[in-house]
Protein backbone atom coordinates (compact mmCIF):
# COMPACT_ATOMS: atom_id res chain seq x y z
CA UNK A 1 0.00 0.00 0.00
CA UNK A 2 1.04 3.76 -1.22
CA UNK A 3 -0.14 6.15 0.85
CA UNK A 4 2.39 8.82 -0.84
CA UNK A 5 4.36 11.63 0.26
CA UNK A 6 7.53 10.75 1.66
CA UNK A 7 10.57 12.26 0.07
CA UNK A 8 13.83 10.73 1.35
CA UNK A 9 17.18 12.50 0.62
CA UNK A 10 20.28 10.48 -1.17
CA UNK A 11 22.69 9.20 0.90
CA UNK A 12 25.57 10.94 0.33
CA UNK A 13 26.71 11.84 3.81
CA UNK A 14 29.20 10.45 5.99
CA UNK A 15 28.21 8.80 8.82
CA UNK A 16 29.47 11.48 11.31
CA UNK A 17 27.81 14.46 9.58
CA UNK A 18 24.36 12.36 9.29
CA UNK A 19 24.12 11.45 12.93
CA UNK A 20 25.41 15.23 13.75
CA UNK A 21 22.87 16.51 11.99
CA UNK A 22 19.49 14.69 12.05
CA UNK A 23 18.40 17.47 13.74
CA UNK A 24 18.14 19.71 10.66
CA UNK A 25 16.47 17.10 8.14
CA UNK A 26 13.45 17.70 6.47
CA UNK A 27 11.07 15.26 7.64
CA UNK A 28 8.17 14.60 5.34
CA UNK A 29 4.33 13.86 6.22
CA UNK A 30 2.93 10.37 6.80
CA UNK A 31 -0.36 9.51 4.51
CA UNK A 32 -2.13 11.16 1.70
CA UNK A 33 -5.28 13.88 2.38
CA UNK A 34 -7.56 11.05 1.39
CA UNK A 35 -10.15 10.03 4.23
CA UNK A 36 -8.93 6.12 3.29
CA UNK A 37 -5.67 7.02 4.40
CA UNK A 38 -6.33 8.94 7.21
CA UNK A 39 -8.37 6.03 8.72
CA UNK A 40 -6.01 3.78 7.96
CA UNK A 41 -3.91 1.69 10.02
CA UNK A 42 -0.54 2.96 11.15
CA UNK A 43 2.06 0.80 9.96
CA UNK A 44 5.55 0.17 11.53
CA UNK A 45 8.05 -1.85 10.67
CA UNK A 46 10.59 -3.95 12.79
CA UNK A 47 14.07 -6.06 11.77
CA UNK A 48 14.82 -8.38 15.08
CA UNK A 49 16.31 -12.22 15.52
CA UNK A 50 13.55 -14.45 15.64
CA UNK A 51 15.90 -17.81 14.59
CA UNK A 52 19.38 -17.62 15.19
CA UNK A 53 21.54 -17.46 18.02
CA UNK A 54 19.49 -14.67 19.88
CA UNK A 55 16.52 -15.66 18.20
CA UNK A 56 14.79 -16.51 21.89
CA UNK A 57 15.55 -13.06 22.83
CA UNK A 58 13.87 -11.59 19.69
CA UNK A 59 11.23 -13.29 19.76
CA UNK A 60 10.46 -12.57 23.33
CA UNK A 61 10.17 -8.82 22.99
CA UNK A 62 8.27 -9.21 19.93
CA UNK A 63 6.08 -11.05 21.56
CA UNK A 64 5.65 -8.64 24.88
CA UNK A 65 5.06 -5.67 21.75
CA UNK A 66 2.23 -7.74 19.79
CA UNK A 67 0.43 -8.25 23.21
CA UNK A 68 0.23 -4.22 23.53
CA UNK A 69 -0.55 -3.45 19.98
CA UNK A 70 -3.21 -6.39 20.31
CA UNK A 71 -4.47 -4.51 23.93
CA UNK A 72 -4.45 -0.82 22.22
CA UNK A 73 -6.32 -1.70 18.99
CA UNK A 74 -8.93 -4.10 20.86
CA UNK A 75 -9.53 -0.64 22.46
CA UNK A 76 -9.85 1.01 18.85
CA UNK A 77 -6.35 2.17 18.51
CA UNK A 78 -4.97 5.93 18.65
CA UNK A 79 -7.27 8.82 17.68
CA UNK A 80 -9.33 5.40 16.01
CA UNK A 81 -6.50 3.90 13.76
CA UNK A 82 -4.75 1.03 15.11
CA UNK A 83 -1.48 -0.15 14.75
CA UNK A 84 0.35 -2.72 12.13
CA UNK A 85 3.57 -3.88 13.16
CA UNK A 86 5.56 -6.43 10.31
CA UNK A 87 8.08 -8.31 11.58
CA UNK A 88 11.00 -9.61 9.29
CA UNK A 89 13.25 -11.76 11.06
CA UNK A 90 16.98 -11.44 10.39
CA UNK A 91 18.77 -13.74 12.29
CA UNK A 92 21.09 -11.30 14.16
CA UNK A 93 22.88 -11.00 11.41
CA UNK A 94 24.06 -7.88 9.85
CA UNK A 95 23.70 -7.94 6.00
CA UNK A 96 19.92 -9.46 6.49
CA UNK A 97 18.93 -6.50 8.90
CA UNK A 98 20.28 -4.06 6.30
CA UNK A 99 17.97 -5.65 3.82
CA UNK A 100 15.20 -5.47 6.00
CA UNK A 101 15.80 -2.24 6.76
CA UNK A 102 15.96 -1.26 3.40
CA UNK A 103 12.77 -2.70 2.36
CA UNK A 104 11.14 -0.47 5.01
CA UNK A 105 12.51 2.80 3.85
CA UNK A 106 11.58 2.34 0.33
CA UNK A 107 8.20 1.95 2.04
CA UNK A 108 6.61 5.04 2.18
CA UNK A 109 3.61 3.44 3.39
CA UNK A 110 5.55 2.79 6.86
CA UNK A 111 5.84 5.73 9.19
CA UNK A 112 8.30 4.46 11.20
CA UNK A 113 11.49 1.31 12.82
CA UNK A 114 10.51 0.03 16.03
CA UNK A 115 12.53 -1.91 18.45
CA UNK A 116 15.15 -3.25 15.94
CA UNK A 117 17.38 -5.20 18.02
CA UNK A 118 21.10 -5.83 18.36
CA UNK A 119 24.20 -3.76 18.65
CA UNK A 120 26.15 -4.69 15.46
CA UNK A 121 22.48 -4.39 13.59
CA UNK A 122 21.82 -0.93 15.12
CA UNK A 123 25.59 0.41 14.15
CA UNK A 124 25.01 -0.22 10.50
CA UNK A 125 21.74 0.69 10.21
CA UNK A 126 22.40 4.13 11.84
CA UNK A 127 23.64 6.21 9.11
CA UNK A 128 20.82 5.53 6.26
CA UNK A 129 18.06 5.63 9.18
CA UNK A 130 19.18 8.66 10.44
CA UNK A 131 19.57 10.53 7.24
CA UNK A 132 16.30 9.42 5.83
CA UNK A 133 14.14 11.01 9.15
CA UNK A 134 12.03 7.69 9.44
CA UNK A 135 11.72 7.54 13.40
CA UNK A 136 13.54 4.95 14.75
CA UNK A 137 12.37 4.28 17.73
CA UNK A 138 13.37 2.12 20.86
CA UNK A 139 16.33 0.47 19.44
CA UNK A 140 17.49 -2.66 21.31
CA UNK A 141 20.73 -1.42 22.46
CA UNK A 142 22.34 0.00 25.88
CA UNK A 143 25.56 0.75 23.85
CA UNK A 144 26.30 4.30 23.40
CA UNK A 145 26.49 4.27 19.84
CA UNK A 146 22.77 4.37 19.88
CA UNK A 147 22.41 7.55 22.00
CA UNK A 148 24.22 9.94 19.33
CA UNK A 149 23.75 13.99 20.16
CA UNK A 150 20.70 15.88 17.87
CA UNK A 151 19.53 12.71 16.02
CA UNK A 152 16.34 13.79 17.54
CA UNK A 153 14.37 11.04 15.13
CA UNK A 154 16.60 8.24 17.70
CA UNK A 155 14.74 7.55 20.85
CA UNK A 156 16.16 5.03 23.19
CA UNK A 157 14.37 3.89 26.30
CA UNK A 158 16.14 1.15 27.53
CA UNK A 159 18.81 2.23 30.51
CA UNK A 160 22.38 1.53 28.82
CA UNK A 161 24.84 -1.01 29.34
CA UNK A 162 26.84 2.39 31.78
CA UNK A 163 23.66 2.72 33.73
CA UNK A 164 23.46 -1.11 34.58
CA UNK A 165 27.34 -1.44 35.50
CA UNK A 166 27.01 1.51 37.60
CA UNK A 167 24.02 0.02 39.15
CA UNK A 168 26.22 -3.20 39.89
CA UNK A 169 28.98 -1.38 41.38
CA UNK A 170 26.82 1.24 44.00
CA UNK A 171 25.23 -2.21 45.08
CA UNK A 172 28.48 -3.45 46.04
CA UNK A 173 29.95 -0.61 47.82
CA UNK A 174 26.35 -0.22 49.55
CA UNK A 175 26.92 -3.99 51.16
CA UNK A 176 30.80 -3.09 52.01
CA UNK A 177 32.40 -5.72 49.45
CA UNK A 178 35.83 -3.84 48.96
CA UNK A 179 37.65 -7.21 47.01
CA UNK A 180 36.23 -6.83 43.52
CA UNK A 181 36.91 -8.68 39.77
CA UNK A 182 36.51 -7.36 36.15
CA UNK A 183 35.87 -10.01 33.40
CA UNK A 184 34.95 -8.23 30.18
CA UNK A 185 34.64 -9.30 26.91
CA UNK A 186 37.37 -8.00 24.40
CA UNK A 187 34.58 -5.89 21.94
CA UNK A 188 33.27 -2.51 21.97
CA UNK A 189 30.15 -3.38 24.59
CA UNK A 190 32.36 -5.14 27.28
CA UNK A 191 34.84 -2.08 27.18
CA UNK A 192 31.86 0.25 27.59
CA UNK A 193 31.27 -2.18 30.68
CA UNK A 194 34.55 -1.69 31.89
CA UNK A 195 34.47 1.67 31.91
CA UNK A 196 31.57 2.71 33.50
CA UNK A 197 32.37 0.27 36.14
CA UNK A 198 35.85 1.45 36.58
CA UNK A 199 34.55 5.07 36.37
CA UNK A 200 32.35 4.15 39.58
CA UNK A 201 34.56 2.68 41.52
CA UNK A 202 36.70 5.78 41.51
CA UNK A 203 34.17 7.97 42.75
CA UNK A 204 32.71 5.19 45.42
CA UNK A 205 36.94 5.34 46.32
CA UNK A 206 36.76 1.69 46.21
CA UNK A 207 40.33 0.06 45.95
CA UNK A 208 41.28 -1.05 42.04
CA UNK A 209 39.21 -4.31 40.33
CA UNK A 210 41.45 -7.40 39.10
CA UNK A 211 40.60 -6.93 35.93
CA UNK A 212 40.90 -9.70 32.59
CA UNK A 213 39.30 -9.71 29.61
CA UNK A 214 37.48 -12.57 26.93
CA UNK A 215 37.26 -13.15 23.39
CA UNK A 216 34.44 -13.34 21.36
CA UNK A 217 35.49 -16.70 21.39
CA UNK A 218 35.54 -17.77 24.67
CA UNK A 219 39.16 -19.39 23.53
CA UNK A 220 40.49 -17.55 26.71
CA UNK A 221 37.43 -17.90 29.52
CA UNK A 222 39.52 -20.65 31.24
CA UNK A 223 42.56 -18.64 31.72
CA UNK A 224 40.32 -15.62 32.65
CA UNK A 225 38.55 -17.86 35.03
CA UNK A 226 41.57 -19.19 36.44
CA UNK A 227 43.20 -15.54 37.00
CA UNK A 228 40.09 -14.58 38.94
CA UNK A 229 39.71 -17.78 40.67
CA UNK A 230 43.12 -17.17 42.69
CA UNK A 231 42.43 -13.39 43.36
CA UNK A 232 41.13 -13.77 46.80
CA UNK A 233 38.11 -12.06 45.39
CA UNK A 234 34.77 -11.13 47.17
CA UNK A 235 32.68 -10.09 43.65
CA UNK A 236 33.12 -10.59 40.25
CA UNK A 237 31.44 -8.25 37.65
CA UNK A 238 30.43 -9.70 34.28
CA UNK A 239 30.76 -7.57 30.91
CA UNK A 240 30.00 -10.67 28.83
CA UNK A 241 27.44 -11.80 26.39
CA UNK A 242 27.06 -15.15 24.56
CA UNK A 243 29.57 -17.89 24.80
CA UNK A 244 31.78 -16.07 26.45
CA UNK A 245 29.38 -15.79 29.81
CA UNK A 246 28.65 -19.50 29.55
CA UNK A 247 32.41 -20.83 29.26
CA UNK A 248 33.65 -18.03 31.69
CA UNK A 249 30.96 -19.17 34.75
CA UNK A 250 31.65 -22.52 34.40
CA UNK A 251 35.17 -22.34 34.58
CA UNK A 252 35.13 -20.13 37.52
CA UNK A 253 32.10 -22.29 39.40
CA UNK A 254 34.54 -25.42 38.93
CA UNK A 255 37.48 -23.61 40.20
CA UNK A 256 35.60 -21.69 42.88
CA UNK A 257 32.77 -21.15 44.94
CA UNK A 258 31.46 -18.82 47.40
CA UNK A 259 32.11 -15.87 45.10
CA UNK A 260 28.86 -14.15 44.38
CA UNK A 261 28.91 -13.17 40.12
CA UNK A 262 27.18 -10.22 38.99
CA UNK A 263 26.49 -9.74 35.40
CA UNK A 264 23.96 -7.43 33.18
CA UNK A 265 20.68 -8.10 31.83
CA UNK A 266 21.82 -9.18 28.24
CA UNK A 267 23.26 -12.20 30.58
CA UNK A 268 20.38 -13.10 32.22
CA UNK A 269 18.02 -14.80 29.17
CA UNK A 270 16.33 -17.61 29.84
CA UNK A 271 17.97 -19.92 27.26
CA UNK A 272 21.56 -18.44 29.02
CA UNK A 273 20.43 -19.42 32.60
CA UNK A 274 18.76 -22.76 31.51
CA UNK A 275 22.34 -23.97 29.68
CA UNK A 276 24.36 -22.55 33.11
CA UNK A 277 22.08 -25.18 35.32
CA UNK A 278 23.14 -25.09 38.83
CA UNK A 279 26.08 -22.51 37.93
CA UNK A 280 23.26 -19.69 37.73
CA UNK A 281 21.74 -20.01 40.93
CA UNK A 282 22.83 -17.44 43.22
CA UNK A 283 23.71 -15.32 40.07
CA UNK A 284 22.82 -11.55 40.92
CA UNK A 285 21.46 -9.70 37.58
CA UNK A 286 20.69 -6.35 36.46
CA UNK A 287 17.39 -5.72 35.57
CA UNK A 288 16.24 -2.68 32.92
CA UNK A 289 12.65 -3.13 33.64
CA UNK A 290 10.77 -4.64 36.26
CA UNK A 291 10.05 -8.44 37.63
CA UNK A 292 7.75 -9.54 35.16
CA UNK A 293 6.06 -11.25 38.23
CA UNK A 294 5.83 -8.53 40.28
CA UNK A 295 1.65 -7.60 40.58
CA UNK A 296 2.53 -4.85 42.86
CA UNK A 297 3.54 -2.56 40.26
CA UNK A 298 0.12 -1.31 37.92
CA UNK A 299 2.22 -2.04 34.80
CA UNK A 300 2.93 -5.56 35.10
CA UNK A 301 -0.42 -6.14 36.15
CA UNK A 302 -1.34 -4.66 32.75
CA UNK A 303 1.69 -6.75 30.78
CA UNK A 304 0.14 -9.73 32.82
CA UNK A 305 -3.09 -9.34 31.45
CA UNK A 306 -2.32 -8.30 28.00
CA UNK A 307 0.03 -11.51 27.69
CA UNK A 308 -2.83 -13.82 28.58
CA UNK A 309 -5.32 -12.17 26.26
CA UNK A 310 -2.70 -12.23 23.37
CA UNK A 311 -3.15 -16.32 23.74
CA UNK A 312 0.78 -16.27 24.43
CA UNK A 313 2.59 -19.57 25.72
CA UNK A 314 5.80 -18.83 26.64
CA UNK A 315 6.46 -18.25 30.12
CA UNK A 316 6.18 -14.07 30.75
CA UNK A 317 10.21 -12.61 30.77
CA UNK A 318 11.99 -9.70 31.49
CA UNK A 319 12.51 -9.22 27.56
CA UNK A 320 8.77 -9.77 26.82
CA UNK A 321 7.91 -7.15 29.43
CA UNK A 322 10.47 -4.60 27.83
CA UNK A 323 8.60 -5.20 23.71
CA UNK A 324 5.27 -4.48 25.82
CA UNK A 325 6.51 -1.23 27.46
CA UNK A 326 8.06 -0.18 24.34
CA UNK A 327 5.01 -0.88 22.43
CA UNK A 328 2.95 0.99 25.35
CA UNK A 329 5.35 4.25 25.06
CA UNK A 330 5.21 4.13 21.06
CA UNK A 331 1.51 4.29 21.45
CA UNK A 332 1.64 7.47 23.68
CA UNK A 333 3.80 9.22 21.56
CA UNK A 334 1.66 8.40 18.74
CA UNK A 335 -1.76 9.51 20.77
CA UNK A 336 0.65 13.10 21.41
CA UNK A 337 1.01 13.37 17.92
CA UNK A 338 -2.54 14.24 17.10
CA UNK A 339 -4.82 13.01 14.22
CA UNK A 340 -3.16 12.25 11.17
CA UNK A 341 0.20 12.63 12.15
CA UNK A 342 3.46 13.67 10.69
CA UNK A 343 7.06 11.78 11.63
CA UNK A 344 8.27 15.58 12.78
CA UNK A 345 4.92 15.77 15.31
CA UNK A 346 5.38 11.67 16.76
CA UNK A 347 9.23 12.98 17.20
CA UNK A 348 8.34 16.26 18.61
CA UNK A 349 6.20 14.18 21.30
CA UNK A 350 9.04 11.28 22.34
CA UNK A 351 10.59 14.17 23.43
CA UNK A 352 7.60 16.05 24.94
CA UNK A 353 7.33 12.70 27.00
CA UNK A 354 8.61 14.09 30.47
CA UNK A 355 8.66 12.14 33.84
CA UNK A 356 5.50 9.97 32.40
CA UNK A 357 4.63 7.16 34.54
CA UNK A 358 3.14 4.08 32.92
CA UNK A 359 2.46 2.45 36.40
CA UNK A 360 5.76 2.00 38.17
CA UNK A 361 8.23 2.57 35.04
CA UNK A 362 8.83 6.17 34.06
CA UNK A 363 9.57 7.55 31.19
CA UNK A 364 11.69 11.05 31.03
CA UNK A 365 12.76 11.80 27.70
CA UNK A 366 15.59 14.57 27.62
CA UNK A 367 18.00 14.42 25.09
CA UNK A 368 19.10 12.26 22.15
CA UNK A 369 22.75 11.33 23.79
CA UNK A 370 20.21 9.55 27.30
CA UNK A 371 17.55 7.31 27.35
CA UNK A 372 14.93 8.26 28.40
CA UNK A 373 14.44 5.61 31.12
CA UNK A 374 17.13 5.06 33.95
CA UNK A 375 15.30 1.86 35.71
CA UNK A 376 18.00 -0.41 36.44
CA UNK A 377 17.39 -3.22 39.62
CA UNK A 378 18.85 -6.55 40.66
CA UNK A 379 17.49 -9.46 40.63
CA UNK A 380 19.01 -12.89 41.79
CA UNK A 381 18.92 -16.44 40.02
CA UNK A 382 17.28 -18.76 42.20
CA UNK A 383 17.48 -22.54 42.40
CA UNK A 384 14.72 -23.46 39.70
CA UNK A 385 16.16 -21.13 37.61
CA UNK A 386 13.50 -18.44 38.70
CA UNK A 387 14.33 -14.28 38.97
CA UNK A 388 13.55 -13.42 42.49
CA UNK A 389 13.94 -10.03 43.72
């Protein structure tokens, strides 16, 4: 379906200028003037793993989004339109999200990317989103390469990978462990890990981490393991993902116990802590939303319910929680927007979104280089494999 009127410039930038200067594109108006159009559904398009290696974790938070989409247009939508998400799965890997991608901005039927997931994905996709002013919006990511300054039409939610390792640390000095490890994996994300963590253990004055890092690989978790292991340690904090998490904790668990592990919430998937077994339980692991379990809060009460009506299977999860709330703050943005809206109005209101509380998760949008959620809490790997609080 054509619904006309989206102009989108060449790319001829670099990648630098384009991310400088999203600010100052033109961005073009969603839909014709025809009444068909206008009561039209809303269509948005998403690239995410749903096979693969992280397919689990794709399919999770695509999940968690359908069951809000589902909830909001049972409900007749925004302003009476509802709202179309497609879905192409990509496999986490890089040259089929670019095709996805692709396929979406030629589109100019689809207003706008929603929770495209992955780090490597998100870095190549960056420059030819950016410059074409489609909103992409809630990018699966708490690397900083996602949170560039003035690309206005980027909205992140999720708390970043910094937030979560300072979270980790503070928790630590809180309880008066002094004896602390470093195992990070040898990439961009676990050196983003590193830092932050380093960064806050300066200004908590806590003494200097033992610090050793991983391969992708995991070729070196042993000897990583093995360093740690004989440290005299109290805490070890995790800036691993992958292999490289499995291999590491079970090297360390069969050289050592008693040593309490903290890691980060791309960790703590269920497919990760069902392969660890018995090596997960006492596990402690940071959280960027809330305890899908926990009724208390409003907000999972409304996840809860909106996962049962959606006719879903699976087991509720952290990650299926975080699709719903990013589906929930896409829709209130959207409802901001007005009738008939334009991709500069919906980006005008992510940013008009200020200390907005969805029931016990707030959302305070400031500016492009933050997220605009900070909600970062520990949770602990109990013996059945359960997060308990």
């Amino acid at each position: 379906m054509t619904t006309g009127g989206i102009h989108l410039p060449k790319p001829a930038l670099r990648r630098r200028t384009l991310l400088s200067s999203a600010i100052a594109l033109p961005l073009a108006h969603w839909g014709s003037r025809s009444a068909l159009a206008q009561e039209g559904p809303i269509r948005i398009g998403q690239s995410t793993a749903l096979t693969g290696p992280l397919g689990d974790l794709g399919s999770a938070m695509h999940q968690g989004a359908k069951a809000a989409f589902a909830g909001i247009n049972a409900k007749g939508g925004v302003h009476g339109r509802s709202i179309e998400l497609t879905t192409l799965d990509d496999a986490y890997e890089v040259p089929k999200a670019l095709a996805n991608v692709d396929r979406f901005l030629a589109d100019p039927g689809n207003f706008a990317l929603f929770n495209c997931m992955g780090t490597p994905m998100i870095d190549a996709m960056l420059p030819k989103v950016v410059e074409s002013g489609v909103p992409f919006f809630a990018p699966f990511t708490g690397a900083q390469l996602s949170r560039t300054k003035n690309a206005r039409s980027v909205f992140n939610i999720r708390a970043s990978y910094a937030d979560e390792a300072e979270k980790l640390v503070q928790h630590l000095s809180t309880i008066g462990i002094q004896r602390i490890g470093i195992v990070y994996q040898n990439n961009s994300f676990g050196k983003e890990v590193f830092s932050a963590a380093e960064q806050s253990m300066g200004k908590l004055k806590l003494p200097a981490a033992v610090t050793v890092t991983v391969e992708n690989n995991a070729s070196d978790a042993g000897a990583a393991a093995a360093k740690l292991a004989g440290a005299d340690l109290e805490a070890i904090v995790i800036g691993l993902a992958g292999k490289p998490t499995l291999e590491f904790v079970k090297a360390f668990r069969a050289l050592k116990r008693g040593v309490t592990l903290y890691a980060l919430s791309v960790m703590g998937t269920p497919a990760t802590v069902k392969a660890l077994g018995a090596d997960a339980t006492g596990m402690a692991i940071s959280q960027v939303v809330p305890l899908p379990s926990n009724v208390v809060m409003p907000v999972v009460r409304d996840f809860q319910a909106a996962w049962k009506a959606s006719g879903a299977t699976a087991e509720p999860s952290h990650l299926a929680l975080e699709g719903y709330l990013n589906a929930r703050v896409f829709a209130e943005a959207l409802q901001r927007a007005g009738r008939n809206p334009t991709r500069t109005a919906f980006i005008d209101a992510t940013w008009n979104l200020k200390k907005w509380d969805l029931g016990g998760f707030e959302i305070n949008a400031s500016t492009p280089d933050r997220n605009a959620s900070r909600f970062v809490e520990l949770t602990l790997i109990g013996r059945d494999g359960r997060f308990l609080r």
